[in-house]
Short mmCIF file of C-alpha atoms in Angstrom, two decimals:
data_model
loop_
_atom_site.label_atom_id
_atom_site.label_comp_id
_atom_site.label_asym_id
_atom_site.label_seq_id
_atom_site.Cartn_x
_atom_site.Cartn_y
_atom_site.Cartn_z
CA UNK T 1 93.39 79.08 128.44
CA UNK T 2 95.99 80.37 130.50
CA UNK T 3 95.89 84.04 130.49
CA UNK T 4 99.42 86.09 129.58
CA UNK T 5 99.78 88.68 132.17
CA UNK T 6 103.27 89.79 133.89
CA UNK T 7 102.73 87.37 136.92
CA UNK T 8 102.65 84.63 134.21
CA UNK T 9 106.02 85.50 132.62
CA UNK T 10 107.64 86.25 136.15
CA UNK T 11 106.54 82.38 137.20
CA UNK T 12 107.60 80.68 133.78
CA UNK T 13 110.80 82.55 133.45
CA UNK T 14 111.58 80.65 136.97
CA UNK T 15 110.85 77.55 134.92
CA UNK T 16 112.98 78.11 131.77
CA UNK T 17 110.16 78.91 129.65
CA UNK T 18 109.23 75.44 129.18
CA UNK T 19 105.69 74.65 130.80
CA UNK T 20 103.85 77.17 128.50
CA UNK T 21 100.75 75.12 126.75
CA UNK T 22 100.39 75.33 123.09
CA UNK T 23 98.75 78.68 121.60
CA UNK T 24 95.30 76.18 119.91
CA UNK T 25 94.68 72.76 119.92
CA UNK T 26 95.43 70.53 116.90
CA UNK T 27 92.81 67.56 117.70
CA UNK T 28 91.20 64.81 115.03
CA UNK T 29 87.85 66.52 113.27
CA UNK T 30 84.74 65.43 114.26
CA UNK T 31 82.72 63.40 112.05
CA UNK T 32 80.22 66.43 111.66
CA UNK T 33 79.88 69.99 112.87
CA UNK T 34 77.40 72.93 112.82
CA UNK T 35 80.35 75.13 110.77
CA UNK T 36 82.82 74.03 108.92
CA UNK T 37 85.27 76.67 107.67
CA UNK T 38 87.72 76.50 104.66
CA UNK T 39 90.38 78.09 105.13
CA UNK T 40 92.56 79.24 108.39
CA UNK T 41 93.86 82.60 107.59
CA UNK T 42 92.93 85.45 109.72
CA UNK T 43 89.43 85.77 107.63
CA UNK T 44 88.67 82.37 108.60
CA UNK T 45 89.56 82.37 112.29
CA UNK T 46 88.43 85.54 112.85
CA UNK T 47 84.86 84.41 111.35
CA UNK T 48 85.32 81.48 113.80
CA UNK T 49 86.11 83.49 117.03
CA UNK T 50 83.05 85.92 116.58
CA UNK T 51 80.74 82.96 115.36
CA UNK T 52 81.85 81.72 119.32
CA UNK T 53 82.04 84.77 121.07
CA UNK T 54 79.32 86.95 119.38
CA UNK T 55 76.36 83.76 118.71
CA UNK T 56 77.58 81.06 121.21
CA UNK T 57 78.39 78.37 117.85
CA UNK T 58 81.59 76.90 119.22
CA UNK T 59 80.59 73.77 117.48
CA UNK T 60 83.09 74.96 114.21
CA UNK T 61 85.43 73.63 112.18
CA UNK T 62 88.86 75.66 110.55
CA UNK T 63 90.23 73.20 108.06
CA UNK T 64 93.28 74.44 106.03
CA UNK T 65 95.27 72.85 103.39
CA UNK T 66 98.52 74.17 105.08
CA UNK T 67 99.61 75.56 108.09
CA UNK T 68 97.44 77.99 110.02
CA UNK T 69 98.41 81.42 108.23
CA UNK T 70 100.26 80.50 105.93
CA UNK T 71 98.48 81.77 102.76
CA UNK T 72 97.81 85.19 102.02
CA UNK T 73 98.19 86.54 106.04
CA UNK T 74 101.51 85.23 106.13
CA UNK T 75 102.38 86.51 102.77
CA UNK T 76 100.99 90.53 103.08
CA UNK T 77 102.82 93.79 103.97
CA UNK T 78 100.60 93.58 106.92
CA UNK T 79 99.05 97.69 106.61
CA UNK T 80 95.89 98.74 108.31
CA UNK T 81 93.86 101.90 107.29
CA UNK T 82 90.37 103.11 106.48
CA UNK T 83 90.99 105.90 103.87
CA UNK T 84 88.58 104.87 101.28
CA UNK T 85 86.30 106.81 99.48
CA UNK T 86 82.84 105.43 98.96
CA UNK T 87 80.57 105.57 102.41
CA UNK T 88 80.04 101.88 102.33
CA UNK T 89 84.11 101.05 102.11
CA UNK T 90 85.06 103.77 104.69
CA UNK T 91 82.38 102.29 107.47
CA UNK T 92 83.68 99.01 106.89
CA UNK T 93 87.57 99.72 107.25
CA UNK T 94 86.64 102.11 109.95
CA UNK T 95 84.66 99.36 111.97
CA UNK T 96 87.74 96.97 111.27
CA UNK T 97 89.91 99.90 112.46
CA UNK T 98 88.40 100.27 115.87
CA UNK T 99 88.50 96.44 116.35
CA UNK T 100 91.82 96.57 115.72
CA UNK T 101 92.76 99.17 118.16
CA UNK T 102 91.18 97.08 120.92
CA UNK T 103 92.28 93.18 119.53
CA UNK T 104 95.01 92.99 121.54
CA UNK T 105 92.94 93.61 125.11
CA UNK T 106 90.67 91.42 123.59
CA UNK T 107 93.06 88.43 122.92
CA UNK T 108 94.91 88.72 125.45
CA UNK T 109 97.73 88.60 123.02
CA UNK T 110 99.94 91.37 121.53
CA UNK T 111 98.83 91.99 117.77
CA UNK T 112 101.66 94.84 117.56
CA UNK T 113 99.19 97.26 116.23
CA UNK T 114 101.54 100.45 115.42
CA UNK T 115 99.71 103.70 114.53
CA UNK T 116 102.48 105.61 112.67
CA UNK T 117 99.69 106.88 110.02
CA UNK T 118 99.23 106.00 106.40
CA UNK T 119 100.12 108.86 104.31
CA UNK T 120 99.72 108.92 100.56
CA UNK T 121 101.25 111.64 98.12
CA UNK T 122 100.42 113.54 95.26
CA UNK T 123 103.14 114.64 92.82
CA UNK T 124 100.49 117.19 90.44
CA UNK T 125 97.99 119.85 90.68
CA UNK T 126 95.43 117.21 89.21
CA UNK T 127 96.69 114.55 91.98
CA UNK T 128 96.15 117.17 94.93
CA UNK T 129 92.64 117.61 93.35
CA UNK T 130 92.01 113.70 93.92
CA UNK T 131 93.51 113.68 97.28
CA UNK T 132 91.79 116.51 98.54
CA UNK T 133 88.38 114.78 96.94
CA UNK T 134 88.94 112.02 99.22
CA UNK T 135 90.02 113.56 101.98
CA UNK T 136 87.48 115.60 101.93
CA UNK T 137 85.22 112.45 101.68
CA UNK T 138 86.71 110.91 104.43
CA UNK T 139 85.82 113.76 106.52
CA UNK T 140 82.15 114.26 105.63
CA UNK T 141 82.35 110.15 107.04
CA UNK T 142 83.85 111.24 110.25
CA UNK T 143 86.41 109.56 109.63
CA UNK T 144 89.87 110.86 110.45
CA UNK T 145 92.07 112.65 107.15
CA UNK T 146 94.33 115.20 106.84
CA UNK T 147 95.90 117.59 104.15
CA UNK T 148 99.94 118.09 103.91
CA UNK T 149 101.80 120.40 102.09
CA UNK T 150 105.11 119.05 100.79
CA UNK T 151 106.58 120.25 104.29
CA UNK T 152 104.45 118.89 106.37
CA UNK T 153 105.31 115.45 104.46
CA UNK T 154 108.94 115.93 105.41
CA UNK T 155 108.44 116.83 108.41
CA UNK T 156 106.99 113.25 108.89
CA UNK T 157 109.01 111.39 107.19
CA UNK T 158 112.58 113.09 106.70
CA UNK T 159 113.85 110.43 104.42
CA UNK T 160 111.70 111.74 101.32
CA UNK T 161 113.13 113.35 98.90
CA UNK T 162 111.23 116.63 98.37
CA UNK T 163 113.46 117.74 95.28
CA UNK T 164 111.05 120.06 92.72
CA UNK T 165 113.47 118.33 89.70
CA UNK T 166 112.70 114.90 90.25
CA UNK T 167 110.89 112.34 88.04
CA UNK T 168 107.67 112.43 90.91
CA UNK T 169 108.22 116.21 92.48
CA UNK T 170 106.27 115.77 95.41
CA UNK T 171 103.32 118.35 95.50
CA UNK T 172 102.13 117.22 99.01
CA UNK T 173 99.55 114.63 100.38
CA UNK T 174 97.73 113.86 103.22
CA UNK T 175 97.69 111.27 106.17
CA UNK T 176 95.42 108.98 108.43
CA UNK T 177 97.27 109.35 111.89
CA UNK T 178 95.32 106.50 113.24
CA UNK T 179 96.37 103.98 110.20
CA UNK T 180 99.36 101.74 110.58
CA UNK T 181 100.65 98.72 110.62
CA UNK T 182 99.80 95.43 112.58
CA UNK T 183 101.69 91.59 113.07
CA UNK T 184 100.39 89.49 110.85
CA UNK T 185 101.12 85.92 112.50
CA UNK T 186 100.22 87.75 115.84
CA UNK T 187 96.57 88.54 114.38
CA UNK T 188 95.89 85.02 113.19
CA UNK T 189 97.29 83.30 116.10
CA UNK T 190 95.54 85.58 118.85
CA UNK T 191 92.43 84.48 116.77
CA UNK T 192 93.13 80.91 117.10
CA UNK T 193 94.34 80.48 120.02
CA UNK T 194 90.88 82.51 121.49
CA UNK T 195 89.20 80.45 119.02
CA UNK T 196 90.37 77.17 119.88
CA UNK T 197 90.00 77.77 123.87
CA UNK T 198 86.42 78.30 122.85
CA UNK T 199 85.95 75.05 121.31
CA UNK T 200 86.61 75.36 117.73
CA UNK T 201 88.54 72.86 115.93
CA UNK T 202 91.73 74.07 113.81
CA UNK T 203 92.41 71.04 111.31
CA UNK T 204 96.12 72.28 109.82
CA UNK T 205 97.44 70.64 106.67
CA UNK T 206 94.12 69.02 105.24
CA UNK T 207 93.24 70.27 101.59
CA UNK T 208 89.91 70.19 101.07
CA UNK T 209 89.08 68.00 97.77
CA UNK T 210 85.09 69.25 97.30
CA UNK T 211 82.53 70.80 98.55
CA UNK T 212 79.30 68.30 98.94
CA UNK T 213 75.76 69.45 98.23
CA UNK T 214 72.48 67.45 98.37
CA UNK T 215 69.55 67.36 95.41
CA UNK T 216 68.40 70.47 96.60
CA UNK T 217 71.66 72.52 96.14
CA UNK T 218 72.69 73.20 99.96
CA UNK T 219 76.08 72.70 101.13
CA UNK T 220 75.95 69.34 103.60
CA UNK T 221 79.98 68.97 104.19
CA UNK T 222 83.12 68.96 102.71
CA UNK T 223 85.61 66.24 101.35
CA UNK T 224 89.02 66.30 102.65
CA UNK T 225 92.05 64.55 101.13
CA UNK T 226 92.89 63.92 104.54
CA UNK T 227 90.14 62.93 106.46
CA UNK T 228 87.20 62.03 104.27
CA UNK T 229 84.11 63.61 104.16
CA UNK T 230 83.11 65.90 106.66
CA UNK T 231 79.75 67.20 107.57
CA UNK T 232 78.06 70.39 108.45
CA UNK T 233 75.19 72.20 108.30
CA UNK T 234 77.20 75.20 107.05
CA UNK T 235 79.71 75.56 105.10
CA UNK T 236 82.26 78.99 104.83
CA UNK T 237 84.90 79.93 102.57
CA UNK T 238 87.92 81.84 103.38
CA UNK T 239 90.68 80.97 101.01
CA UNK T 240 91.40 84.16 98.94
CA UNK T 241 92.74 83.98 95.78
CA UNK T 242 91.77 80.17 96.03
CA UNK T 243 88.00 81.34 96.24
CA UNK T 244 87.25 80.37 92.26
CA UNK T 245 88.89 77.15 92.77
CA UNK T 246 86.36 76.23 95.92
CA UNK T 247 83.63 77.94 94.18
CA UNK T 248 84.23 75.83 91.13
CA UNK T 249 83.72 72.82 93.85
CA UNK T 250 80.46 73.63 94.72
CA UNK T 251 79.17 74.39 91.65
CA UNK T 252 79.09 78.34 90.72
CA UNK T 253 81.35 80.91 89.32
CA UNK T 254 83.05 83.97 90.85
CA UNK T 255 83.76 87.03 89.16
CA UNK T 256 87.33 87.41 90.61
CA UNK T 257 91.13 87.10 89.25
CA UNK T 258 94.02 85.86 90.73
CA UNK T 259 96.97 87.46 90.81
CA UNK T 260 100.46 87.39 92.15
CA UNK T 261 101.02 90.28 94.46
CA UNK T 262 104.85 91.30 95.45
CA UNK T 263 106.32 92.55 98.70
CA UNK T 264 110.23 91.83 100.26
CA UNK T 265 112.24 93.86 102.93
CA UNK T 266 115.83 95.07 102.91
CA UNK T 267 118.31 94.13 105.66
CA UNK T 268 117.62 96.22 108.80
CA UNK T 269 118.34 99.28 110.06
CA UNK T 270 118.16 101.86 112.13
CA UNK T 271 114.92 103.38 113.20
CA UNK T 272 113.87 105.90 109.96
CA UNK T 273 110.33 106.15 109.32
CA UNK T 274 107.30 106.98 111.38
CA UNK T 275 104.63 105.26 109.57
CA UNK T 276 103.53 103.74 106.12
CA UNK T 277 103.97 106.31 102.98
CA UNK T 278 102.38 105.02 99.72
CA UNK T 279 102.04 106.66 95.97
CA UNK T 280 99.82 105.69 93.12
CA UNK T 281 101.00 107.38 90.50
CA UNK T 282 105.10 105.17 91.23
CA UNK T 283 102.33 102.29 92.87
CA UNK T 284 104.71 101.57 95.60
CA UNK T 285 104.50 101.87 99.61
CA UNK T 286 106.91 101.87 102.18
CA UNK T 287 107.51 101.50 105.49
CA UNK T 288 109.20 99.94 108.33
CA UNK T 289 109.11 96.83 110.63
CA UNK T 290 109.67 96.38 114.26
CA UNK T 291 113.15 94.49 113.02
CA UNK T 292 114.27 97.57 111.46
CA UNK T 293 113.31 96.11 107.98
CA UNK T 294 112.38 98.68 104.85
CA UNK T 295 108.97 96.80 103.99
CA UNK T 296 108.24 97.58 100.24
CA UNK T 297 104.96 96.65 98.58
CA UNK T 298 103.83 97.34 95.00
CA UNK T 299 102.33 96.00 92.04
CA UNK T 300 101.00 92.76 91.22
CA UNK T 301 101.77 90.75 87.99
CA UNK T 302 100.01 91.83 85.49
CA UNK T 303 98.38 88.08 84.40
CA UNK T 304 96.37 85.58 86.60
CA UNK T 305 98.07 83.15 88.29
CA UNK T 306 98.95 81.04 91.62
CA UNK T 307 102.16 81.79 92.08
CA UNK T 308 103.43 82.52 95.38
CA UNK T 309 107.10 83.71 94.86
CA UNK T 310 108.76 87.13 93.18
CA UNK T 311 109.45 87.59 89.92
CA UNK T 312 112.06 90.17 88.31
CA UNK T 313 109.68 92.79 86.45
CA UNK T 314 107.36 93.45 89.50
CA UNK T 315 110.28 93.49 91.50
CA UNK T 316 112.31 95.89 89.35
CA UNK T 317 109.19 98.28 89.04
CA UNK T 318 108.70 98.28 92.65
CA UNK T 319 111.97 99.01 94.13
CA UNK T 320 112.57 101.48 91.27
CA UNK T 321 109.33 103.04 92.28
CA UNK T 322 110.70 103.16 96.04
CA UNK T 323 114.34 104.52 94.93
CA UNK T 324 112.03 107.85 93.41
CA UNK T 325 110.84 108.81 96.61
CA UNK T 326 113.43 107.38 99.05
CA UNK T 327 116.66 107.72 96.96
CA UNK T 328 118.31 106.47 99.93
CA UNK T 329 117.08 103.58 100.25
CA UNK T 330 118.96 103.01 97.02
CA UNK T 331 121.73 101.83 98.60
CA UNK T 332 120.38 98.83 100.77
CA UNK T 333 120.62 95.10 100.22
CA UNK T 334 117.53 93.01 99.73
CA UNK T 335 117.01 90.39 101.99
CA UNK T 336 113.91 88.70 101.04
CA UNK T 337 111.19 88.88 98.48
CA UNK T 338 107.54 86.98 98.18
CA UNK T 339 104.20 86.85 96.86
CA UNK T 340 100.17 86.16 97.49
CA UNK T 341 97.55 85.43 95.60
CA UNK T 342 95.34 88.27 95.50
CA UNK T 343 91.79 87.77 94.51
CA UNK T 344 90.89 90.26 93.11
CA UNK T 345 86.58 91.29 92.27
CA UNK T 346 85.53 93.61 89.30
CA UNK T 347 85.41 96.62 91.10
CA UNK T 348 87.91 95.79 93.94
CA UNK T 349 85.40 95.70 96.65
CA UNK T 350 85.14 92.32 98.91
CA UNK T 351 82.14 90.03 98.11
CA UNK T 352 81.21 88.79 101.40
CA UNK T 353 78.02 86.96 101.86
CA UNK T 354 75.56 84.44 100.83
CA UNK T 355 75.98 81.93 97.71
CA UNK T 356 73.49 80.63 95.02
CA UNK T 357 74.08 77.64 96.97
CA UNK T 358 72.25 77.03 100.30
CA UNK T 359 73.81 77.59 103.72
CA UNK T 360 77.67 77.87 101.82
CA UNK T 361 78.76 81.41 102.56
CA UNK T 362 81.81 83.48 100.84
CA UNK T 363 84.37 85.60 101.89
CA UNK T 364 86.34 86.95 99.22
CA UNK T 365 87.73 89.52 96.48
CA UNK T 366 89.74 91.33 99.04
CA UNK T 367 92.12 92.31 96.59
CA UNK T 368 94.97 94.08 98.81
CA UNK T 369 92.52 95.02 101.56
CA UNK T 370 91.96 91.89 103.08
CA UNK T 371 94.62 91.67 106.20
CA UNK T 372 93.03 95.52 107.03
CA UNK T 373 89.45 93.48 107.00
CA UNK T 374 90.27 90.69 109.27
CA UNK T 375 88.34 91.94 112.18
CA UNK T 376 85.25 93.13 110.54
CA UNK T 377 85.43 90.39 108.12
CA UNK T 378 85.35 88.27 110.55
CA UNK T 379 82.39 89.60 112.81
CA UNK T 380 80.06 90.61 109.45
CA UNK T 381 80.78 87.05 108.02
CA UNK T 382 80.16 85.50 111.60
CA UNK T 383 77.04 87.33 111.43
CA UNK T 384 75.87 86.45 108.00
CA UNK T 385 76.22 82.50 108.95
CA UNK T 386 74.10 82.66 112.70
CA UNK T 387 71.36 84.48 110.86
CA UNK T 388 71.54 83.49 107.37
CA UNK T 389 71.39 87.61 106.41
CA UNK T 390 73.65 90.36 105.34
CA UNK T 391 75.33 92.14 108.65
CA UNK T 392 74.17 95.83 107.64
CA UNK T 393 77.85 96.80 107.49
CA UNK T 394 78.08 94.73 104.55
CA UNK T 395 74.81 94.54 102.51
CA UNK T 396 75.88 95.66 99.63
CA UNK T 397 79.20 93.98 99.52
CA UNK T 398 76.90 90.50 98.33
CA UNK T 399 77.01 88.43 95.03
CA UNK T 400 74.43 89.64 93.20
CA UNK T 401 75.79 93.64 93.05
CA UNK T 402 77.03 92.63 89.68
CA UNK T 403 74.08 91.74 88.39
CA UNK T 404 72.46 94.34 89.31
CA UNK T 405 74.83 96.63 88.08
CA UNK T 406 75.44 98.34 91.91
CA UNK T 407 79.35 98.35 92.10
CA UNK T 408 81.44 100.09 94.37
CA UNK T 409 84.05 100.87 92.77
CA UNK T 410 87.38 101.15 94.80
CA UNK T 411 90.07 100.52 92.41
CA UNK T 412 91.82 103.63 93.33
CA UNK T 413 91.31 103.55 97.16
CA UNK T 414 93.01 99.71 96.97
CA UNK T 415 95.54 101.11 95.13
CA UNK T 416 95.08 98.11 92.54
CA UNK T 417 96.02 98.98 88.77
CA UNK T 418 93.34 98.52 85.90
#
């Protein structure tokens, strides 16, 4: 793998740009492999790249229906955090956070990670009592929170409208200086192209048609539309909002939904905002891309389904929830709008771990947290498969929590509406 440094770009600018080699390879599976993963979105080739850097298994497959990223990483509003409230969320975001701040060193390729801060706002005396709960949580966790008063929100972002006669009156709010937001393509392919220099195999645009089990109920392979069967000794699965669908292929139910999950940009502008602002109560957030686009997130349609695009009444709620806070934003054009397919669990916590079926693994009901997740995701799920255990980071994130009756509930924290 060539490595991207200044001397690099000083020689190929002589050259026109035109001798760089491509970011991963793009070669014919293998008739078998020790891992085969479904999926090759950054949960996938994250669990990939740690499988080969963390437990020397470069013998790994990513197969993906599409193109590499093009599902749900491709599709998100691209925010990293780790203000959650329950201990066992918090570690986990946190962990993912700290990878984060050191992916792009490790990659050798710019993720864009932007550290603005995530700052959330209450617009009651009740909702300062819940923020101040969590923050006060997030403390006692060492990790980092802080209280604003409806000044100190201005002061960060002088775009909001503070006025005591709106619809929301802003109360105040508090912030995570070290959340932000991240590239989304440049996570997954810094992750595959690492990945792929290591030896795994990226298979792009090769739906996967079943998952194949023997008499004794352990995954042996997976049937492609493309390439026939393929075997492996393990198989993972990393499709999202697909998970019930692959599930349903091997033989076991999830207890996820699907939903359609909005987001869209105005045209750009100047510079405005500082970092990512985000309200429950209007269930909006905002902020702004390196191309000077106003980034607007919100709520997800309120049935199951597989759609990827935008539809009106999500749309309508969301950039009405936006205009309440940021009235002048009102005035900007839309550019673009689109969709994922969020999968989301009973008590919006990820499952990630073992299956009732042997040696097939799961990564899934993310819900709106999975592009945050990527990096710890990837190393707790990489993990899991070399040892065929929990990673202690994620224990009680398994299958059988439901059954047991041991939920962690983080509906609020996800910001995902009941």
């Amino acid at each position: 793998m060539e490595k991207y440094s200044f001397t690099n770009l000083a020689k190929h600018a002589l050259t026109g740009h035109k001798n760089w080699k491509p970011l991963w390879r793009s070669p014919e599976p293998k008739k078998s492999y020790d891992v085969v993963i479904v999926g090759a979105g950054g949960q996938g080739l994250a669990t990939a790249y740690y499988l080969a850097k963390n437990h020397g298994i470069t013998n790994v497959a990513v197969i993906d229906k599409g193109w590499l990223g093009g599902g749900n990483t491709g599709r998100n509003t691209s925010m990293v955090r780790s203000n959650y409230f329950y201990e066992e969320s918090s570690n986990f975001y946190d962990h993912s956070l700290k990878l984060y701040e050191q992916l792009g060193n490790e990659l050798n390729y710019n993720v864009m990670l932007s550290q603005g801060g995530v700052m959330l706002l209450g617009h009651s005396a009740v909702e300062m009592q819940l923020i101040e709960r969590a923050a006060n949580s997030l403390l006692l966790q060492g990790v980092d929170s802080e209280m604003l008063t409806p000044e100190q929100v201005k002061e960060r972002e002088p775009v909001i409208d503070l006025n005591p006669n709106g619809r929301y009156p802003i109360q105040g709010g508090f912030v995570q200086k070290r959340g932000g937001v991240a590239r989304h393509d440049a996570v997954a392919w810094g992750y595959a192209r690492r990945a792929s220099d290591m030896g795994v195999d990226i298979i792009q645009e090769c739906p996967v048609t079943n998952i194949l089990t023997d008499s004794n109920n352990k995954a042996i392979g997976v049937e492609t539309a493309k390439f026939g069967v393929i075997k492996a000794d393990k198989v993972v699965s990393c499709v999202a909002g697909l998970s019930s669908t692959i599930a349903d292929m091997a033989g076991f139910d999830l207890p996820i939904k699907s939903q359609t999950l909005q987001a869209m940009v105005s045209e750009p502008i100047k510079p405005v905002m500082h970092g990512c602002v985000g309200s429950g109560p209007v269930h909006c957030y905002v902020s702004q891309s390196d191309r000077g686009e106003i980034l607007v997130g919100g709520t997800a349609d309120f049935y199951p389904s597989f759609g990827q695009r935008g539809n009106i009444n999500p749309t309508e709620h969301t950039l009405a929830a936006m205009c309440e806070i940021f009235p002048l934003f009102s005035r900007l054009k839309l550019m673009r709008q689109w969709a994922g397919i969020v999968d989301i669990s009973p008590d919006s916590t990820p499952i990630i771990g073992l299956t009732p079926v042997k040696d097939m693994y799961i990564s899934t009901g993310w819900g709106t947290g999975g592009f945050k997740g990527i990096p710890a995701g990837g190393e707790t799920l990489a993990y899991t498969v070399a040892n065929n255990k929990p990673h202690h980071l994620v224990e009680k994130f398994d299958l059988g929590r439901f059954a047991r009756g041991e939920m962690i509930d983080e509906a609020a924290a996800a910001g995902i509406p009941h």
